[in-house]
Amino acid sequence: MGKLSQFITHPIELRAAIILKFFRKPLFSVQDTQETPDLKKCYQLLNLTSRSFAAVIMELNPELRNAVMLFYLILRALDTVEDDMSIAHEIKVPLLRDFYKKLSLDDWSFDGNAPTEKDRAVLTDFNAILHEFHRLNKDYRDVIIKITKEMGNGMADYILDEEFNLNGVQTIKDYDMYCHYVAGLVGDGLTHLMVIAKFASPELINQPELFESMGLFLQKTNIIRDYAEDIEAGRSFWPKEIWSIYGNKLTDFQSSTNTKQGVFCINHLVLNALEHVTDVLTYLSSIQEQSSFQFCAIPQVMAIATLALVFNNENVLHTNVKIRKGTTCDLILKSRSYKGCVDIFEYYLRDIRKRLGVEDPNYLKFNIHIAKIDQFIEEMYQDNLPQGVKPNKTPIYLKVTERSKYDNPVEDVQYEEIYKFNMLLTVLLTTGLAFLVIYLGPSQN
Ligand code: MG
């Protein structure tokens, strides 16, 4: 279905897309992203590698924006070395392990990627990244160096892990470990950057399971969704401990006789990902700055929407399914408040439960787990109970007085302008209609 017809059949999403595109003031000015030629270059590289990431990074508070942008580019450079199959292992492995050391050099760049490598500019222009990196505050730099070291070593270990390369991910523990290296570490780094900027509760540092869950929830969602694409590329990251319950070979799920088992397997993986939801909601409640909150919340609400889309969906076995562009716009607008995020999670969890069949082997487990999340949300809001009623517990850090500012998002949407736009549209439509009646109406002759 084309984008236009999608919007026509989903008018609320069309409205969200229009508001996002035309009627929203950015929280901060982006002028300081052009301060030096190197910084300008860095933002060009960011746009080149990921438009969607560039958009959310641009919205960040300037205190954090350059640090997050450079963190992203450095990890993108690391990944561009890892993904390039044309680089020999003898060059690649030590380069990945020592990549963090390059961050202490004044100048360094790398021209060893294949000419076809789409992100190779990040490495050939690495000097610009280095120069701006050295201008960051030392606390930010230390975080980025630490994560680059851990991720580079993790990548090198996986390249040398024959069992992994031959047979893929085995146990659920291996699955969590793999996701830790590709996503959990990103959550670790971002959390430290936000705490240093005083944009997140420092207590987050002592609860690694929370930031770990932020990364794992996103990564697992992508892994479930990308099944068909990965199988076509000759790889898969679904853990054998789960898929072997439903089939003898991972590729078996693509044959029409095994569709039902394939769907049960998808659902099992969705159930596994849902284990991170209460951590994600707890984490989001401890972000204390609006732009950082949105930066963290948007990918998470997109992930729960994607999980609901892949749940019970046999198309995942053959093609790459995606949430509609309009849904994304609607989610971006609604997730600006904490209450909005919780509502989105509740909406998609209800949707999953509604479509869960009794024949699903995990029927009971799903129901129990979703009920647990519901209870968690209920308890979280119990500090809103009438006087005299005692809450069971307060599982999150933020007092309701502080949180309430996220229950009412900042007014960055220009509603007055939307009103004017609606009026203009009505006038245009009425005039158009009047002309049509005049010209196409019954002839007077
Ligand atoms: Mg990679």
Coordinates of C-alpha atoms and ligand atoms in Angstrom, one line a residue:
M1 CA 0.0 0.0 0.0
G2 CA 1.4 3.4 -1.0
K3 CA 2.1 6.0 1.7
L4 CA -0.7 8.3 0.4
S5 CA -3.4 5.6 0.7
Q6 CA -2.0 4.6 4.1
F7 CA -2.5 8.2 5.3
I8 CA -6.0 8.4 3.8
T9 CA -7.1 5.3 5.6
H10 CA -5.5 6.5 8.9
P11 CA -6.4 10.1 9.3
I12 CA -5.1 10.4 12.9
E13 CA -1.7 9.4 11.6
L14 CA -1.9 12.0 8.8
R15 CA -2.7 14.6 11.4
A16 CA 0.3 13.5 13.4
A17 CA 2.6 13.6 10.3
I18 CA 1.4 17.2 9.5
I19 CA 1.9 18.4 13.1
L20 CA 5.4 16.9 13.2
K21 CA 6.5 18.4 9.9
F22 CA 5.0 21.8 10.0
F23 CA 3.8 22.8 13.5
R24 CA 6.5 21.9 16.0
K25 CA 9.2 24.2 17.3
P26 CA 12.4 22.3 18.0
L27 CA 13.3 22.4 21.8
F28 CA 16.7 23.9 21.1
S29 CA 18.5 25.9 18.3
V30 CA 20.8 23.8 16.1
Q31 CA 23.0 26.7 15.1
D32 CA 25.9 25.5 17.2
T33 CA 26.2 22.3 15.1
Q34 CA 28.0 24.5 12.5
E35 CA 30.6 26.1 14.8
T36 CA 33.8 24.7 13.3
P37 CA 34.5 23.1 9.9
D38 CA 35.2 19.8 11.6
L39 CA 31.9 19.9 13.5
K40 CA 30.1 20.7 10.3
K41 CA 31.8 17.7 8.7
C42 CA 30.8 15.5 11.7
Y43 CA 27.1 16.4 11.3
Q44 CA 27.4 15.7 7.6
L45 CA 28.7 12.3 8.3
L46 CA 25.9 11.7 10.8
N47 CA 23.3 12.6 8.1
L48 CA 25.1 10.4 5.6
T49 CA 25.0 7.3 7.9
S50 CA 21.6 7.6 9.5
R51 CA 18.9 10.1 8.7
S52 CA 16.6 8.9 11.5
F53 CA 19.4 9.0 14.1
A54 CA 20.5 12.4 12.9
A55 CA 17.0 13.7 13.3
V56 CA 16.7 12.6 17.0
I57 CA 20.3 13.7 17.8
M58 CA 19.6 17.1 16.4
E59 CA 16.7 17.5 18.9
L60 CA 19.0 16.9 21.9
N61 CA 19.9 19.5 24.5
P62 CA 23.2 21.2 23.2
E63 CA 24.9 20.2 26.4
L64 CA 24.7 16.5 25.3
R65 CA 24.3 16.8 21.5
N66 CA 27.9 16.7 20.4
A67 CA 28.9 14.0 22.8
V68 CA 26.1 11.7 21.7
M69 CA 26.8 12.5 18.0
L70 CA 30.5 11.7 18.4
F71 CA 29.7 8.5 20.4
Y72 CA 27.4 7.4 17.5
L73 CA 30.0 8.2 14.8
I74 CA 32.8 6.4 16.6
L75 CA 30.6 3.2 17.1
R76 CA 29.5 3.5 13.5
A77 CA 33.2 3.6 12.5
L78 CA 33.8 0.5 14.6
D79 CA 30.9 -1.3 13.0
T80 CA 32.0 -0.3 9.5
V81 CA 35.3 -2.1 10.2
E82 CA 33.5 -5.1 11.6
D83 CA 30.9 -5.5 8.8
D84 CA 33.3 -5.2 5.9
M85 CA 34.0 -8.7 4.7
S86 CA 36.7 -7.5 2.4
I87 CA 39.0 -6.7 5.3
A88 CA 41.3 -9.7 6.3
H89 CA 40.9 -11.0 9.8
E90 CA 44.6 -10.3 10.5
I91 CA 43.9 -6.6 10.0
K92 CA 40.4 -6.5 11.3
V93 CA 40.7 -8.2 14.7
P94 CA 43.6 -6.1 16.0
L95 CA 42.1 -2.9 14.6
L96 CA 38.8 -3.6 16.5
R97 CA 40.6 -4.4 19.7
D98 CA 42.8 -1.3 19.5
F99 CA 40.2 1.0 18.1
Y100 CA 39.8 2.8 21.5
K101 CA 43.5 3.7 21.4
K102 CA 43.0 5.7 18.2
L103 CA 40.8 8.1 20.2
S104 CA 43.9 9.4 22.0
L105 CA 45.7 10.3 18.8
D106 CA 45.6 13.8 17.2
D107 CA 45.1 12.4 13.7
W108 CA 44.1 9.1 12.4
S109 CA 42.0 7.8 9.5
F110 CA 41.5 4.5 7.7
D111 CA 41.2 3.8 4.0
G112 CA 41.1 0.0 4.0
N113 CA 37.3 -0.4 3.5
A114 CA 36.0 -1.7 0.2
P115 CA 35.1 1.1 -2.2
T116 CA 31.5 -0.1 -2.1
E117 CA 31.2 0.2 1.7
K118 CA 28.5 2.8 2.1
D119 CA 29.7 4.3 5.4
R120 CA 33.5 4.3 4.6
A121 CA 33.6 8.1 4.8
V122 CA 33.3 7.9 8.6
L123 CA 36.7 6.2 8.6
T124 CA 38.4 8.2 5.8
D125 CA 37.2 11.4 7.5
F126 CA 37.9 10.2 11.0
N127 CA 40.3 13.2 11.6
A128 CA 37.3 15.5 11.9
I129 CA 35.7 13.1 14.4
L130 CA 39.0 13.0 16.4
H131 CA 39.4 16.8 16.5
E132 CA 35.9 17.3 17.8
F133 CA 36.3 14.4 20.2
H134 CA 39.2 16.2 21.9
R135 CA 37.1 19.2 22.5
L136 CA 34.6 17.3 24.6
N137 CA 34.7 17.4 28.3
K138 CA 37.0 14.7 29.8
D139 CA 34.2 12.9 31.6
Y140 CA 32.3 12.4 28.3
R141 CA 35.5 11.3 26.5
D142 CA 36.3 8.6 29.2
V143 CA 32.8 7.1 28.8
I144 CA 33.1 6.9 25.1
I145 CA 36.7 5.4 25.2
K146 CA 35.5 2.8 27.8
I147 CA 32.6 1.6 25.7
T148 CA 34.6 1.7 22.4
K149 CA 37.1 -0.6 24.1
E150 CA 34.5 -3.1 25.3
M151 CA 32.6 -3.1 22.1
G152 CA 35.7 -3.5 19.9
N153 CA 36.9 -6.5 22.0
G154 CA 33.4 -8.0 21.9
M155 CA 33.2 -7.7 18.1
A156 CA 36.7 -9.3 17.8
D157 CA 35.7 -12.2 20.1
Y158 CA 32.7 -12.9 18.0
I159 CA 34.7 -12.9 14.8
L160 CA 37.0 -15.5 16.3
D161 CA 34.2 -17.6 17.8
E162 CA 33.9 -20.5 15.4
E163 CA 30.9 -22.1 17.2
F164 CA 29.0 -18.8 16.8
N165 CA 30.0 -18.3 13.2
L166 CA 29.1 -21.9 12.2
N167 CA 26.0 -22.5 14.3
G168 CA 24.7 -19.1 15.4
V169 CA 23.4 -18.2 18.8
Q170 CA 22.8 -21.3 21.0
T171 CA 21.3 -20.5 24.4
I172 CA 19.2 -17.7 25.7
K173 CA 22.2 -16.6 27.8
D174 CA 24.3 -16.4 24.6
Y175 CA 21.5 -14.4 23.0
D176 CA 21.5 -11.9 25.9
M177 CA 25.3 -11.7 25.7
Y178 CA 25.3 -11.0 22.0
C179 CA 22.7 -8.3 22.4
H180 CA 24.7 -6.9 25.3
Y181 CA 27.7 -6.3 23.0
V182 CA 25.7 -4.8 20.1
A183 CA 23.1 -2.8 22.1
G184 CA 23.5 -3.1 25.9
L185 CA 26.8 -1.3 25.8
V186 CA 25.2 1.6 23.9
G187 CA 22.7 1.9 26.7
D188 CA 25.5 1.8 29.2
G189 CA 27.4 4.6 27.5
L190 CA 24.3 6.8 26.9
T191 CA 23.2 6.4 30.5
H192 CA 26.6 7.5 31.8
L193 CA 26.6 10.5 29.4
M194 CA 23.2 11.6 30.6
V195 CA 24.1 11.2 34.3
I196 CA 27.3 13.3 33.8
A197 CA 25.1 16.0 32.1
K198 CA 22.8 15.8 35.2
F199 CA 19.9 14.8 32.9
A200 CA 19.3 11.4 34.5
S201 CA 19.1 10.1 38.0
P202 CA 22.6 9.1 39.2
E203 CA 21.0 6.0 40.8
L204 CA 20.7 4.6 37.3
I205 CA 24.5 3.9 37.3
N206 CA 24.0 1.4 40.1
Q207 CA 21.3 -0.5 38.3
P208 CA 23.0 -1.9 35.1
E209 CA 20.0 -4.3 34.5
L210 CA 17.9 -1.2 33.7
F211 CA 20.1 0.3 30.9
E212 CA 20.9 -3.2 29.7
S213 CA 17.2 -3.8 29.2
M214 CA 16.9 -0.5 27.3
G215 CA 19.4 -1.9 24.7
L216 CA 18.2 -5.5 24.8
F217 CA 14.6 -4.6 24.2
L218 CA 15.5 -2.7 21.0
Q219 CA 18.0 -5.3 19.7
K220 CA 15.7 -8.3 20.3
T221 CA 12.9 -6.6 18.5
N222 CA 15.1 -6.0 15.5
I223 CA 16.4 -9.6 15.6
I224 CA 12.8 -11.0 15.6
R225 CA 11.7 -8.7 12.8
D226 CA 14.8 -9.2 10.6
Y227 CA 14.4 -13.0 10.4
A228 CA 13.7 -13.2 6.6
E229 CA 16.4 -10.7 5.7
D230 CA 19.0 -12.4 7.9
I231 CA 18.1 -15.9 6.5
E232 CA 18.6 -14.5 3.0
A233 CA 22.0 -13.2 4.0
G234 CA 22.9 -16.6 5.4
R235 CA 22.8 -15.7 9.1
S236 CA 20.4 -15.6 12.0
F237 CA 20.4 -14.5 15.6
W238 CA 17.4 -16.4 16.9
P239 CA 18.6 -18.5 19.8
K240 CA 18.5 -22.3 19.2
E241 CA 17.3 -22.9 22.7
I242 CA 14.0 -21.3 21.6
W243 CA 13.7 -22.1 17.9
S244 CA 14.6 -25.8 18.4
I245 CA 11.3 -26.3 20.3
Y246 CA 9.5 -25.5 17.1
G247 CA 11.6 -26.9 14.3
N248 CA 14.7 -28.9 13.3
K249 CA 16.2 -26.2 11.2
L250 CA 15.8 -22.4 11.3
T251 CA 15.0 -22.2 7.6
D252 CA 12.2 -24.8 8.0
F253 CA 9.9 -22.1 9.1
Q254 CA 9.8 -20.7 5.6
S255 CA 8.0 -23.8 4.2
S256 CA 4.2 -23.5 4.2
T257 CA 3.8 -26.7 6.2
N258 CA 5.7 -25.2 9.1
T259 CA 4.1 -21.7 9.2
K260 CA 2.2 -22.4 12.4
Q261 CA 5.3 -23.6 14.2
G262 CA 7.2 -20.5 12.9
V263 CA 4.5 -18.2 14.3
F264 CA 4.7 -19.9 17.7
C265 CA 8.4 -19.4 17.6
I266 CA 8.0 -15.7 16.8
N267 CA 5.6 -15.4 19.7
H268 CA 8.0 -17.2 22.1
L269 CA 10.7 -14.7 21.1
V270 CA 8.2 -11.8 21.6
L271 CA 7.5 -13.1 25.1
N272 CA 11.2 -13.2 25.8
A273 CA 11.6 -9.6 24.7
L274 CA 8.6 -8.5 26.9
E275 CA 10.7 -9.5 30.0
H276 CA 12.5 -6.1 29.6
V277 CA 9.4 -3.9 29.6
T278 CA 9.2 -3.2 33.4
D279 CA 12.9 -2.2 33.3
V280 CA 12.3 0.0 30.3
L281 CA 9.5 1.8 32.1
T282 CA 11.5 2.2 35.3
Y283 CA 14.4 3.6 33.3
L284 CA 12.3 6.1 31.5
S285 CA 10.9 7.4 34.7
S286 CA 14.3 8.5 35.9
I287 CA 15.2 10.7 32.9
Q288 CA 15.0 14.3 34.1
E289 CA 15.4 16.4 31.0
Q290 CA 12.8 16.7 28.2
S291 CA 15.0 16.2 25.1
S292 CA 16.9 13.3 26.7
F293 CA 13.6 11.7 27.7
Q294 CA 12.3 11.9 24.1
F295 CA 15.6 10.6 22.8
C296 CA 15.3 7.5 25.0
A297 CA 11.6 7.0 24.7
I298 CA 11.1 7.2 20.9
P299 CA 13.0 4.0 20.1
Q300 CA 11.3 2.1 22.9
V301 CA 7.8 3.0 21.9
M302 CA 8.7 2.1 18.3
A303 CA 10.0 -1.2 19.6
I304 CA 6.8 -2.2 21.5
A305 CA 4.7 -1.2 18.3
T306 CA 7.0 -3.4 16.2
L307 CA 6.7 -6.3 18.7
A308 CA 2.9 -6.1 18.4
L309 CA 3.2 -6.0 14.6
V310 CA 5.5 -9.1 14.4
F311 CA 3.4 -11.0 17.1
N312 CA 1.3 -13.8 15.5
N313 CA 2.4 -12.5 12.1
E314 CA 3.5 -15.1 9.5
N315 CA 4.6 -12.5 7.1
V316 CA 7.8 -12.1 9.3
L317 CA 8.9 -15.5 8.0
H318 CA 9.1 -14.3 4.4
T319 CA 9.5 -10.5 4.4
N320 CA 10.6 -7.5 6.4
V321 CA 7.6 -6.0 8.1
K322 CA 7.6 -2.4 9.2
I323 CA 5.3 -0.1 11.1
R324 CA 3.7 2.6 9.0
K325 CA 5.4 6.0 8.7
G326 CA 2.2 7.6 10.1
T327 CA 2.3 5.3 13.1
T328 CA 5.8 6.5 13.8
C329 CA 4.8 10.1 13.7
D330 CA 1.9 9.4 16.0
L331 CA 4.2 7.6 18.4
I332 CA 6.8 10.4 18.4
L333 CA 4.1 12.9 19.3
K334 CA 2.4 10.8 22.0
S335 CA 5.7 9.7 23.7
R336 CA 6.7 13.1 24.7
S337 CA 5.2 12.6 28.2
Y338 CA 5.9 9.7 30.6
K339 CA 2.2 9.1 30.8
G340 CA 2.0 9.0 27.0
C341 CA 4.7 6.3 26.9
V342 CA 3.0 4.1 29.5
D343 CA -0.3 4.5 27.5
I344 CA 1.5 3.3 24.4
F345 CA 2.9 0.3 26.1
E346 CA -0.5 -0.6 27.6
Y347 CA -2.2 -0.2 24.2
Y348 CA 0.1 -2.6 22.4
L349 CA 0.2 -5.1 25.3
R350 CA -3.7 -5.2 25.2
D351 CA -3.5 -5.7 21.4
I352 CA -1.1 -8.6 21.8
R353 CA -3.3 -10.2 24.5
K354 CA -6.4 -9.8 22.3
R355 CA -4.8 -11.7 19.4
L356 CA -3.2 -14.4 21.5
G357 CA -4.7 -17.8 20.6
V358 CA -5.4 -20.5 23.2
E359 CA -3.5 -23.0 21.0
D360 CA -0.3 -21.0 21.5
P361 CA 2.1 -23.1 23.6
N362 CA 2.9 -20.0 25.6
Y363 CA -0.7 -18.9 26.1
L364 CA -0.5 -19.1 29.9
K365 CA 2.9 -17.6 30.2
F366 CA 1.9 -14.6 28.1
N367 CA -1.1 -13.9 30.2
I368 CA 0.8 -14.1 33.4
H369 CA 3.6 -11.9 32.1
I370 CA 1.3 -9.2 30.7
A371 CA -0.7 -9.2 33.9
K372 CA 2.6 -8.7 35.8
I373 CA 3.4 -5.6 33.7
D374 CA -0.2 -4.3 34.2
Q375 CA 0.3 -4.7 37.9
F376 CA 3.7 -2.9 37.8
I377 CA 2.1 0.0 36.0
E378 CA -0.8 0.1 38.4
E379 CA 1.5 0.2 41.4
M380 CA 3.7 2.8 39.8
Y381 CA 0.7 5.1 39.7
Q382 CA -0.4 4.2 43.2
D383 CA 1.1 7.3 44.7
N384 CA -1.8 9.0 43.0
L385 CA -4.2 7.1 45.3
P386 CA -6.7 9.0 47.5
Q387 CA -5.4 10.0 50.9
G388 CA -5.4 7.2 53.5
V389 CA -5.0 4.5 50.9
K390 CA -1.5 3.0 51.3
P391 CA 0.4 2.1 48.1
N392 CA 2.0 -1.3 48.0
K393 CA 5.4 -0.1 47.0
T394 CA 7.0 2.7 45.0
P395 CA 9.2 0.9 42.4
I396 CA 10.6 4.0 40.7
Y397 CA 12.8 6.8 41.8
L398 CA 10.9 9.8 40.6
K399 CA 8.4 11.3 43.0
V400 CA 5.1 12.0 41.4
T401 CA 5.6 15.8 41.7
E402 CA 8.7 15.6 39.6
R403 CA 7.2 13.1 37.2
S404 CA 4.2 15.1 36.6
K405 CA 6.2 17.4 34.4
Y406 CA 6.5 14.5 32.0
D407 CA 2.9 13.7 32.4
N408 CA 2.3 17.0 30.7
P409 CA 4.8 17.5 27.9
V410 CA 6.3 20.8 27.0
E411 CA 4.2 22.7 24.6
D412 CA 6.3 22.5 21.5
V413 CA 3.4 22.1 19.1
Q414 CA 1.9 25.4 17.8
Y415 CA -1.7 24.6 18.2
E416 CA -2.8 28.1 17.3
E417 CA -1.1 27.7 13.9
I418 CA -2.8 24.3 13.4
Y419 CA -6.1 26.1 14.0
K420 CA -5.3 28.7 11.4
F421 CA -4.2 25.9 9.0
N422 CA -7.5 24.0 9.6
M423 CA -9.5 27.2 8.9
L424 CA -7.5 27.9 5.7
L425 CA -8.1 24.3 4.6
T426 CA -11.8 24.6 5.2
V427 CA -12.1 27.8 3.2
L428 CA -10.1 26.3 0.3
L429 CA -12.2 23.1 0.3
T430 CA -15.5 25.1 0.4
T431 CA -14.4 27.4 -2.4
G432 CA -13.2 24.4 -4.4
L433 CA -16.5 22.7 -3.9
A434 CA -18.5 25.8 -4.8
F435 CA -16.5 26.1 -8.1
L436 CA -17.1 22.4 -8.8
V437 CA -20.9 22.8 -8.3
I438 CA -20.9 25.9 -10.6
Y439 CA -18.9 24.3 -13.4
L440 CA -20.2 20.7 -13.2
G441 CA -23.8 21.5 -12.2
P442 CA -26.8 21.2 -14.5
S443 CA -26.6 23.5 -17.5
Q444 CA -29.0 26.5 -17.6
N445 CA -29.6 26.2 -21.4
Ligands
MG1 MG 28.0 -5.0 12.7

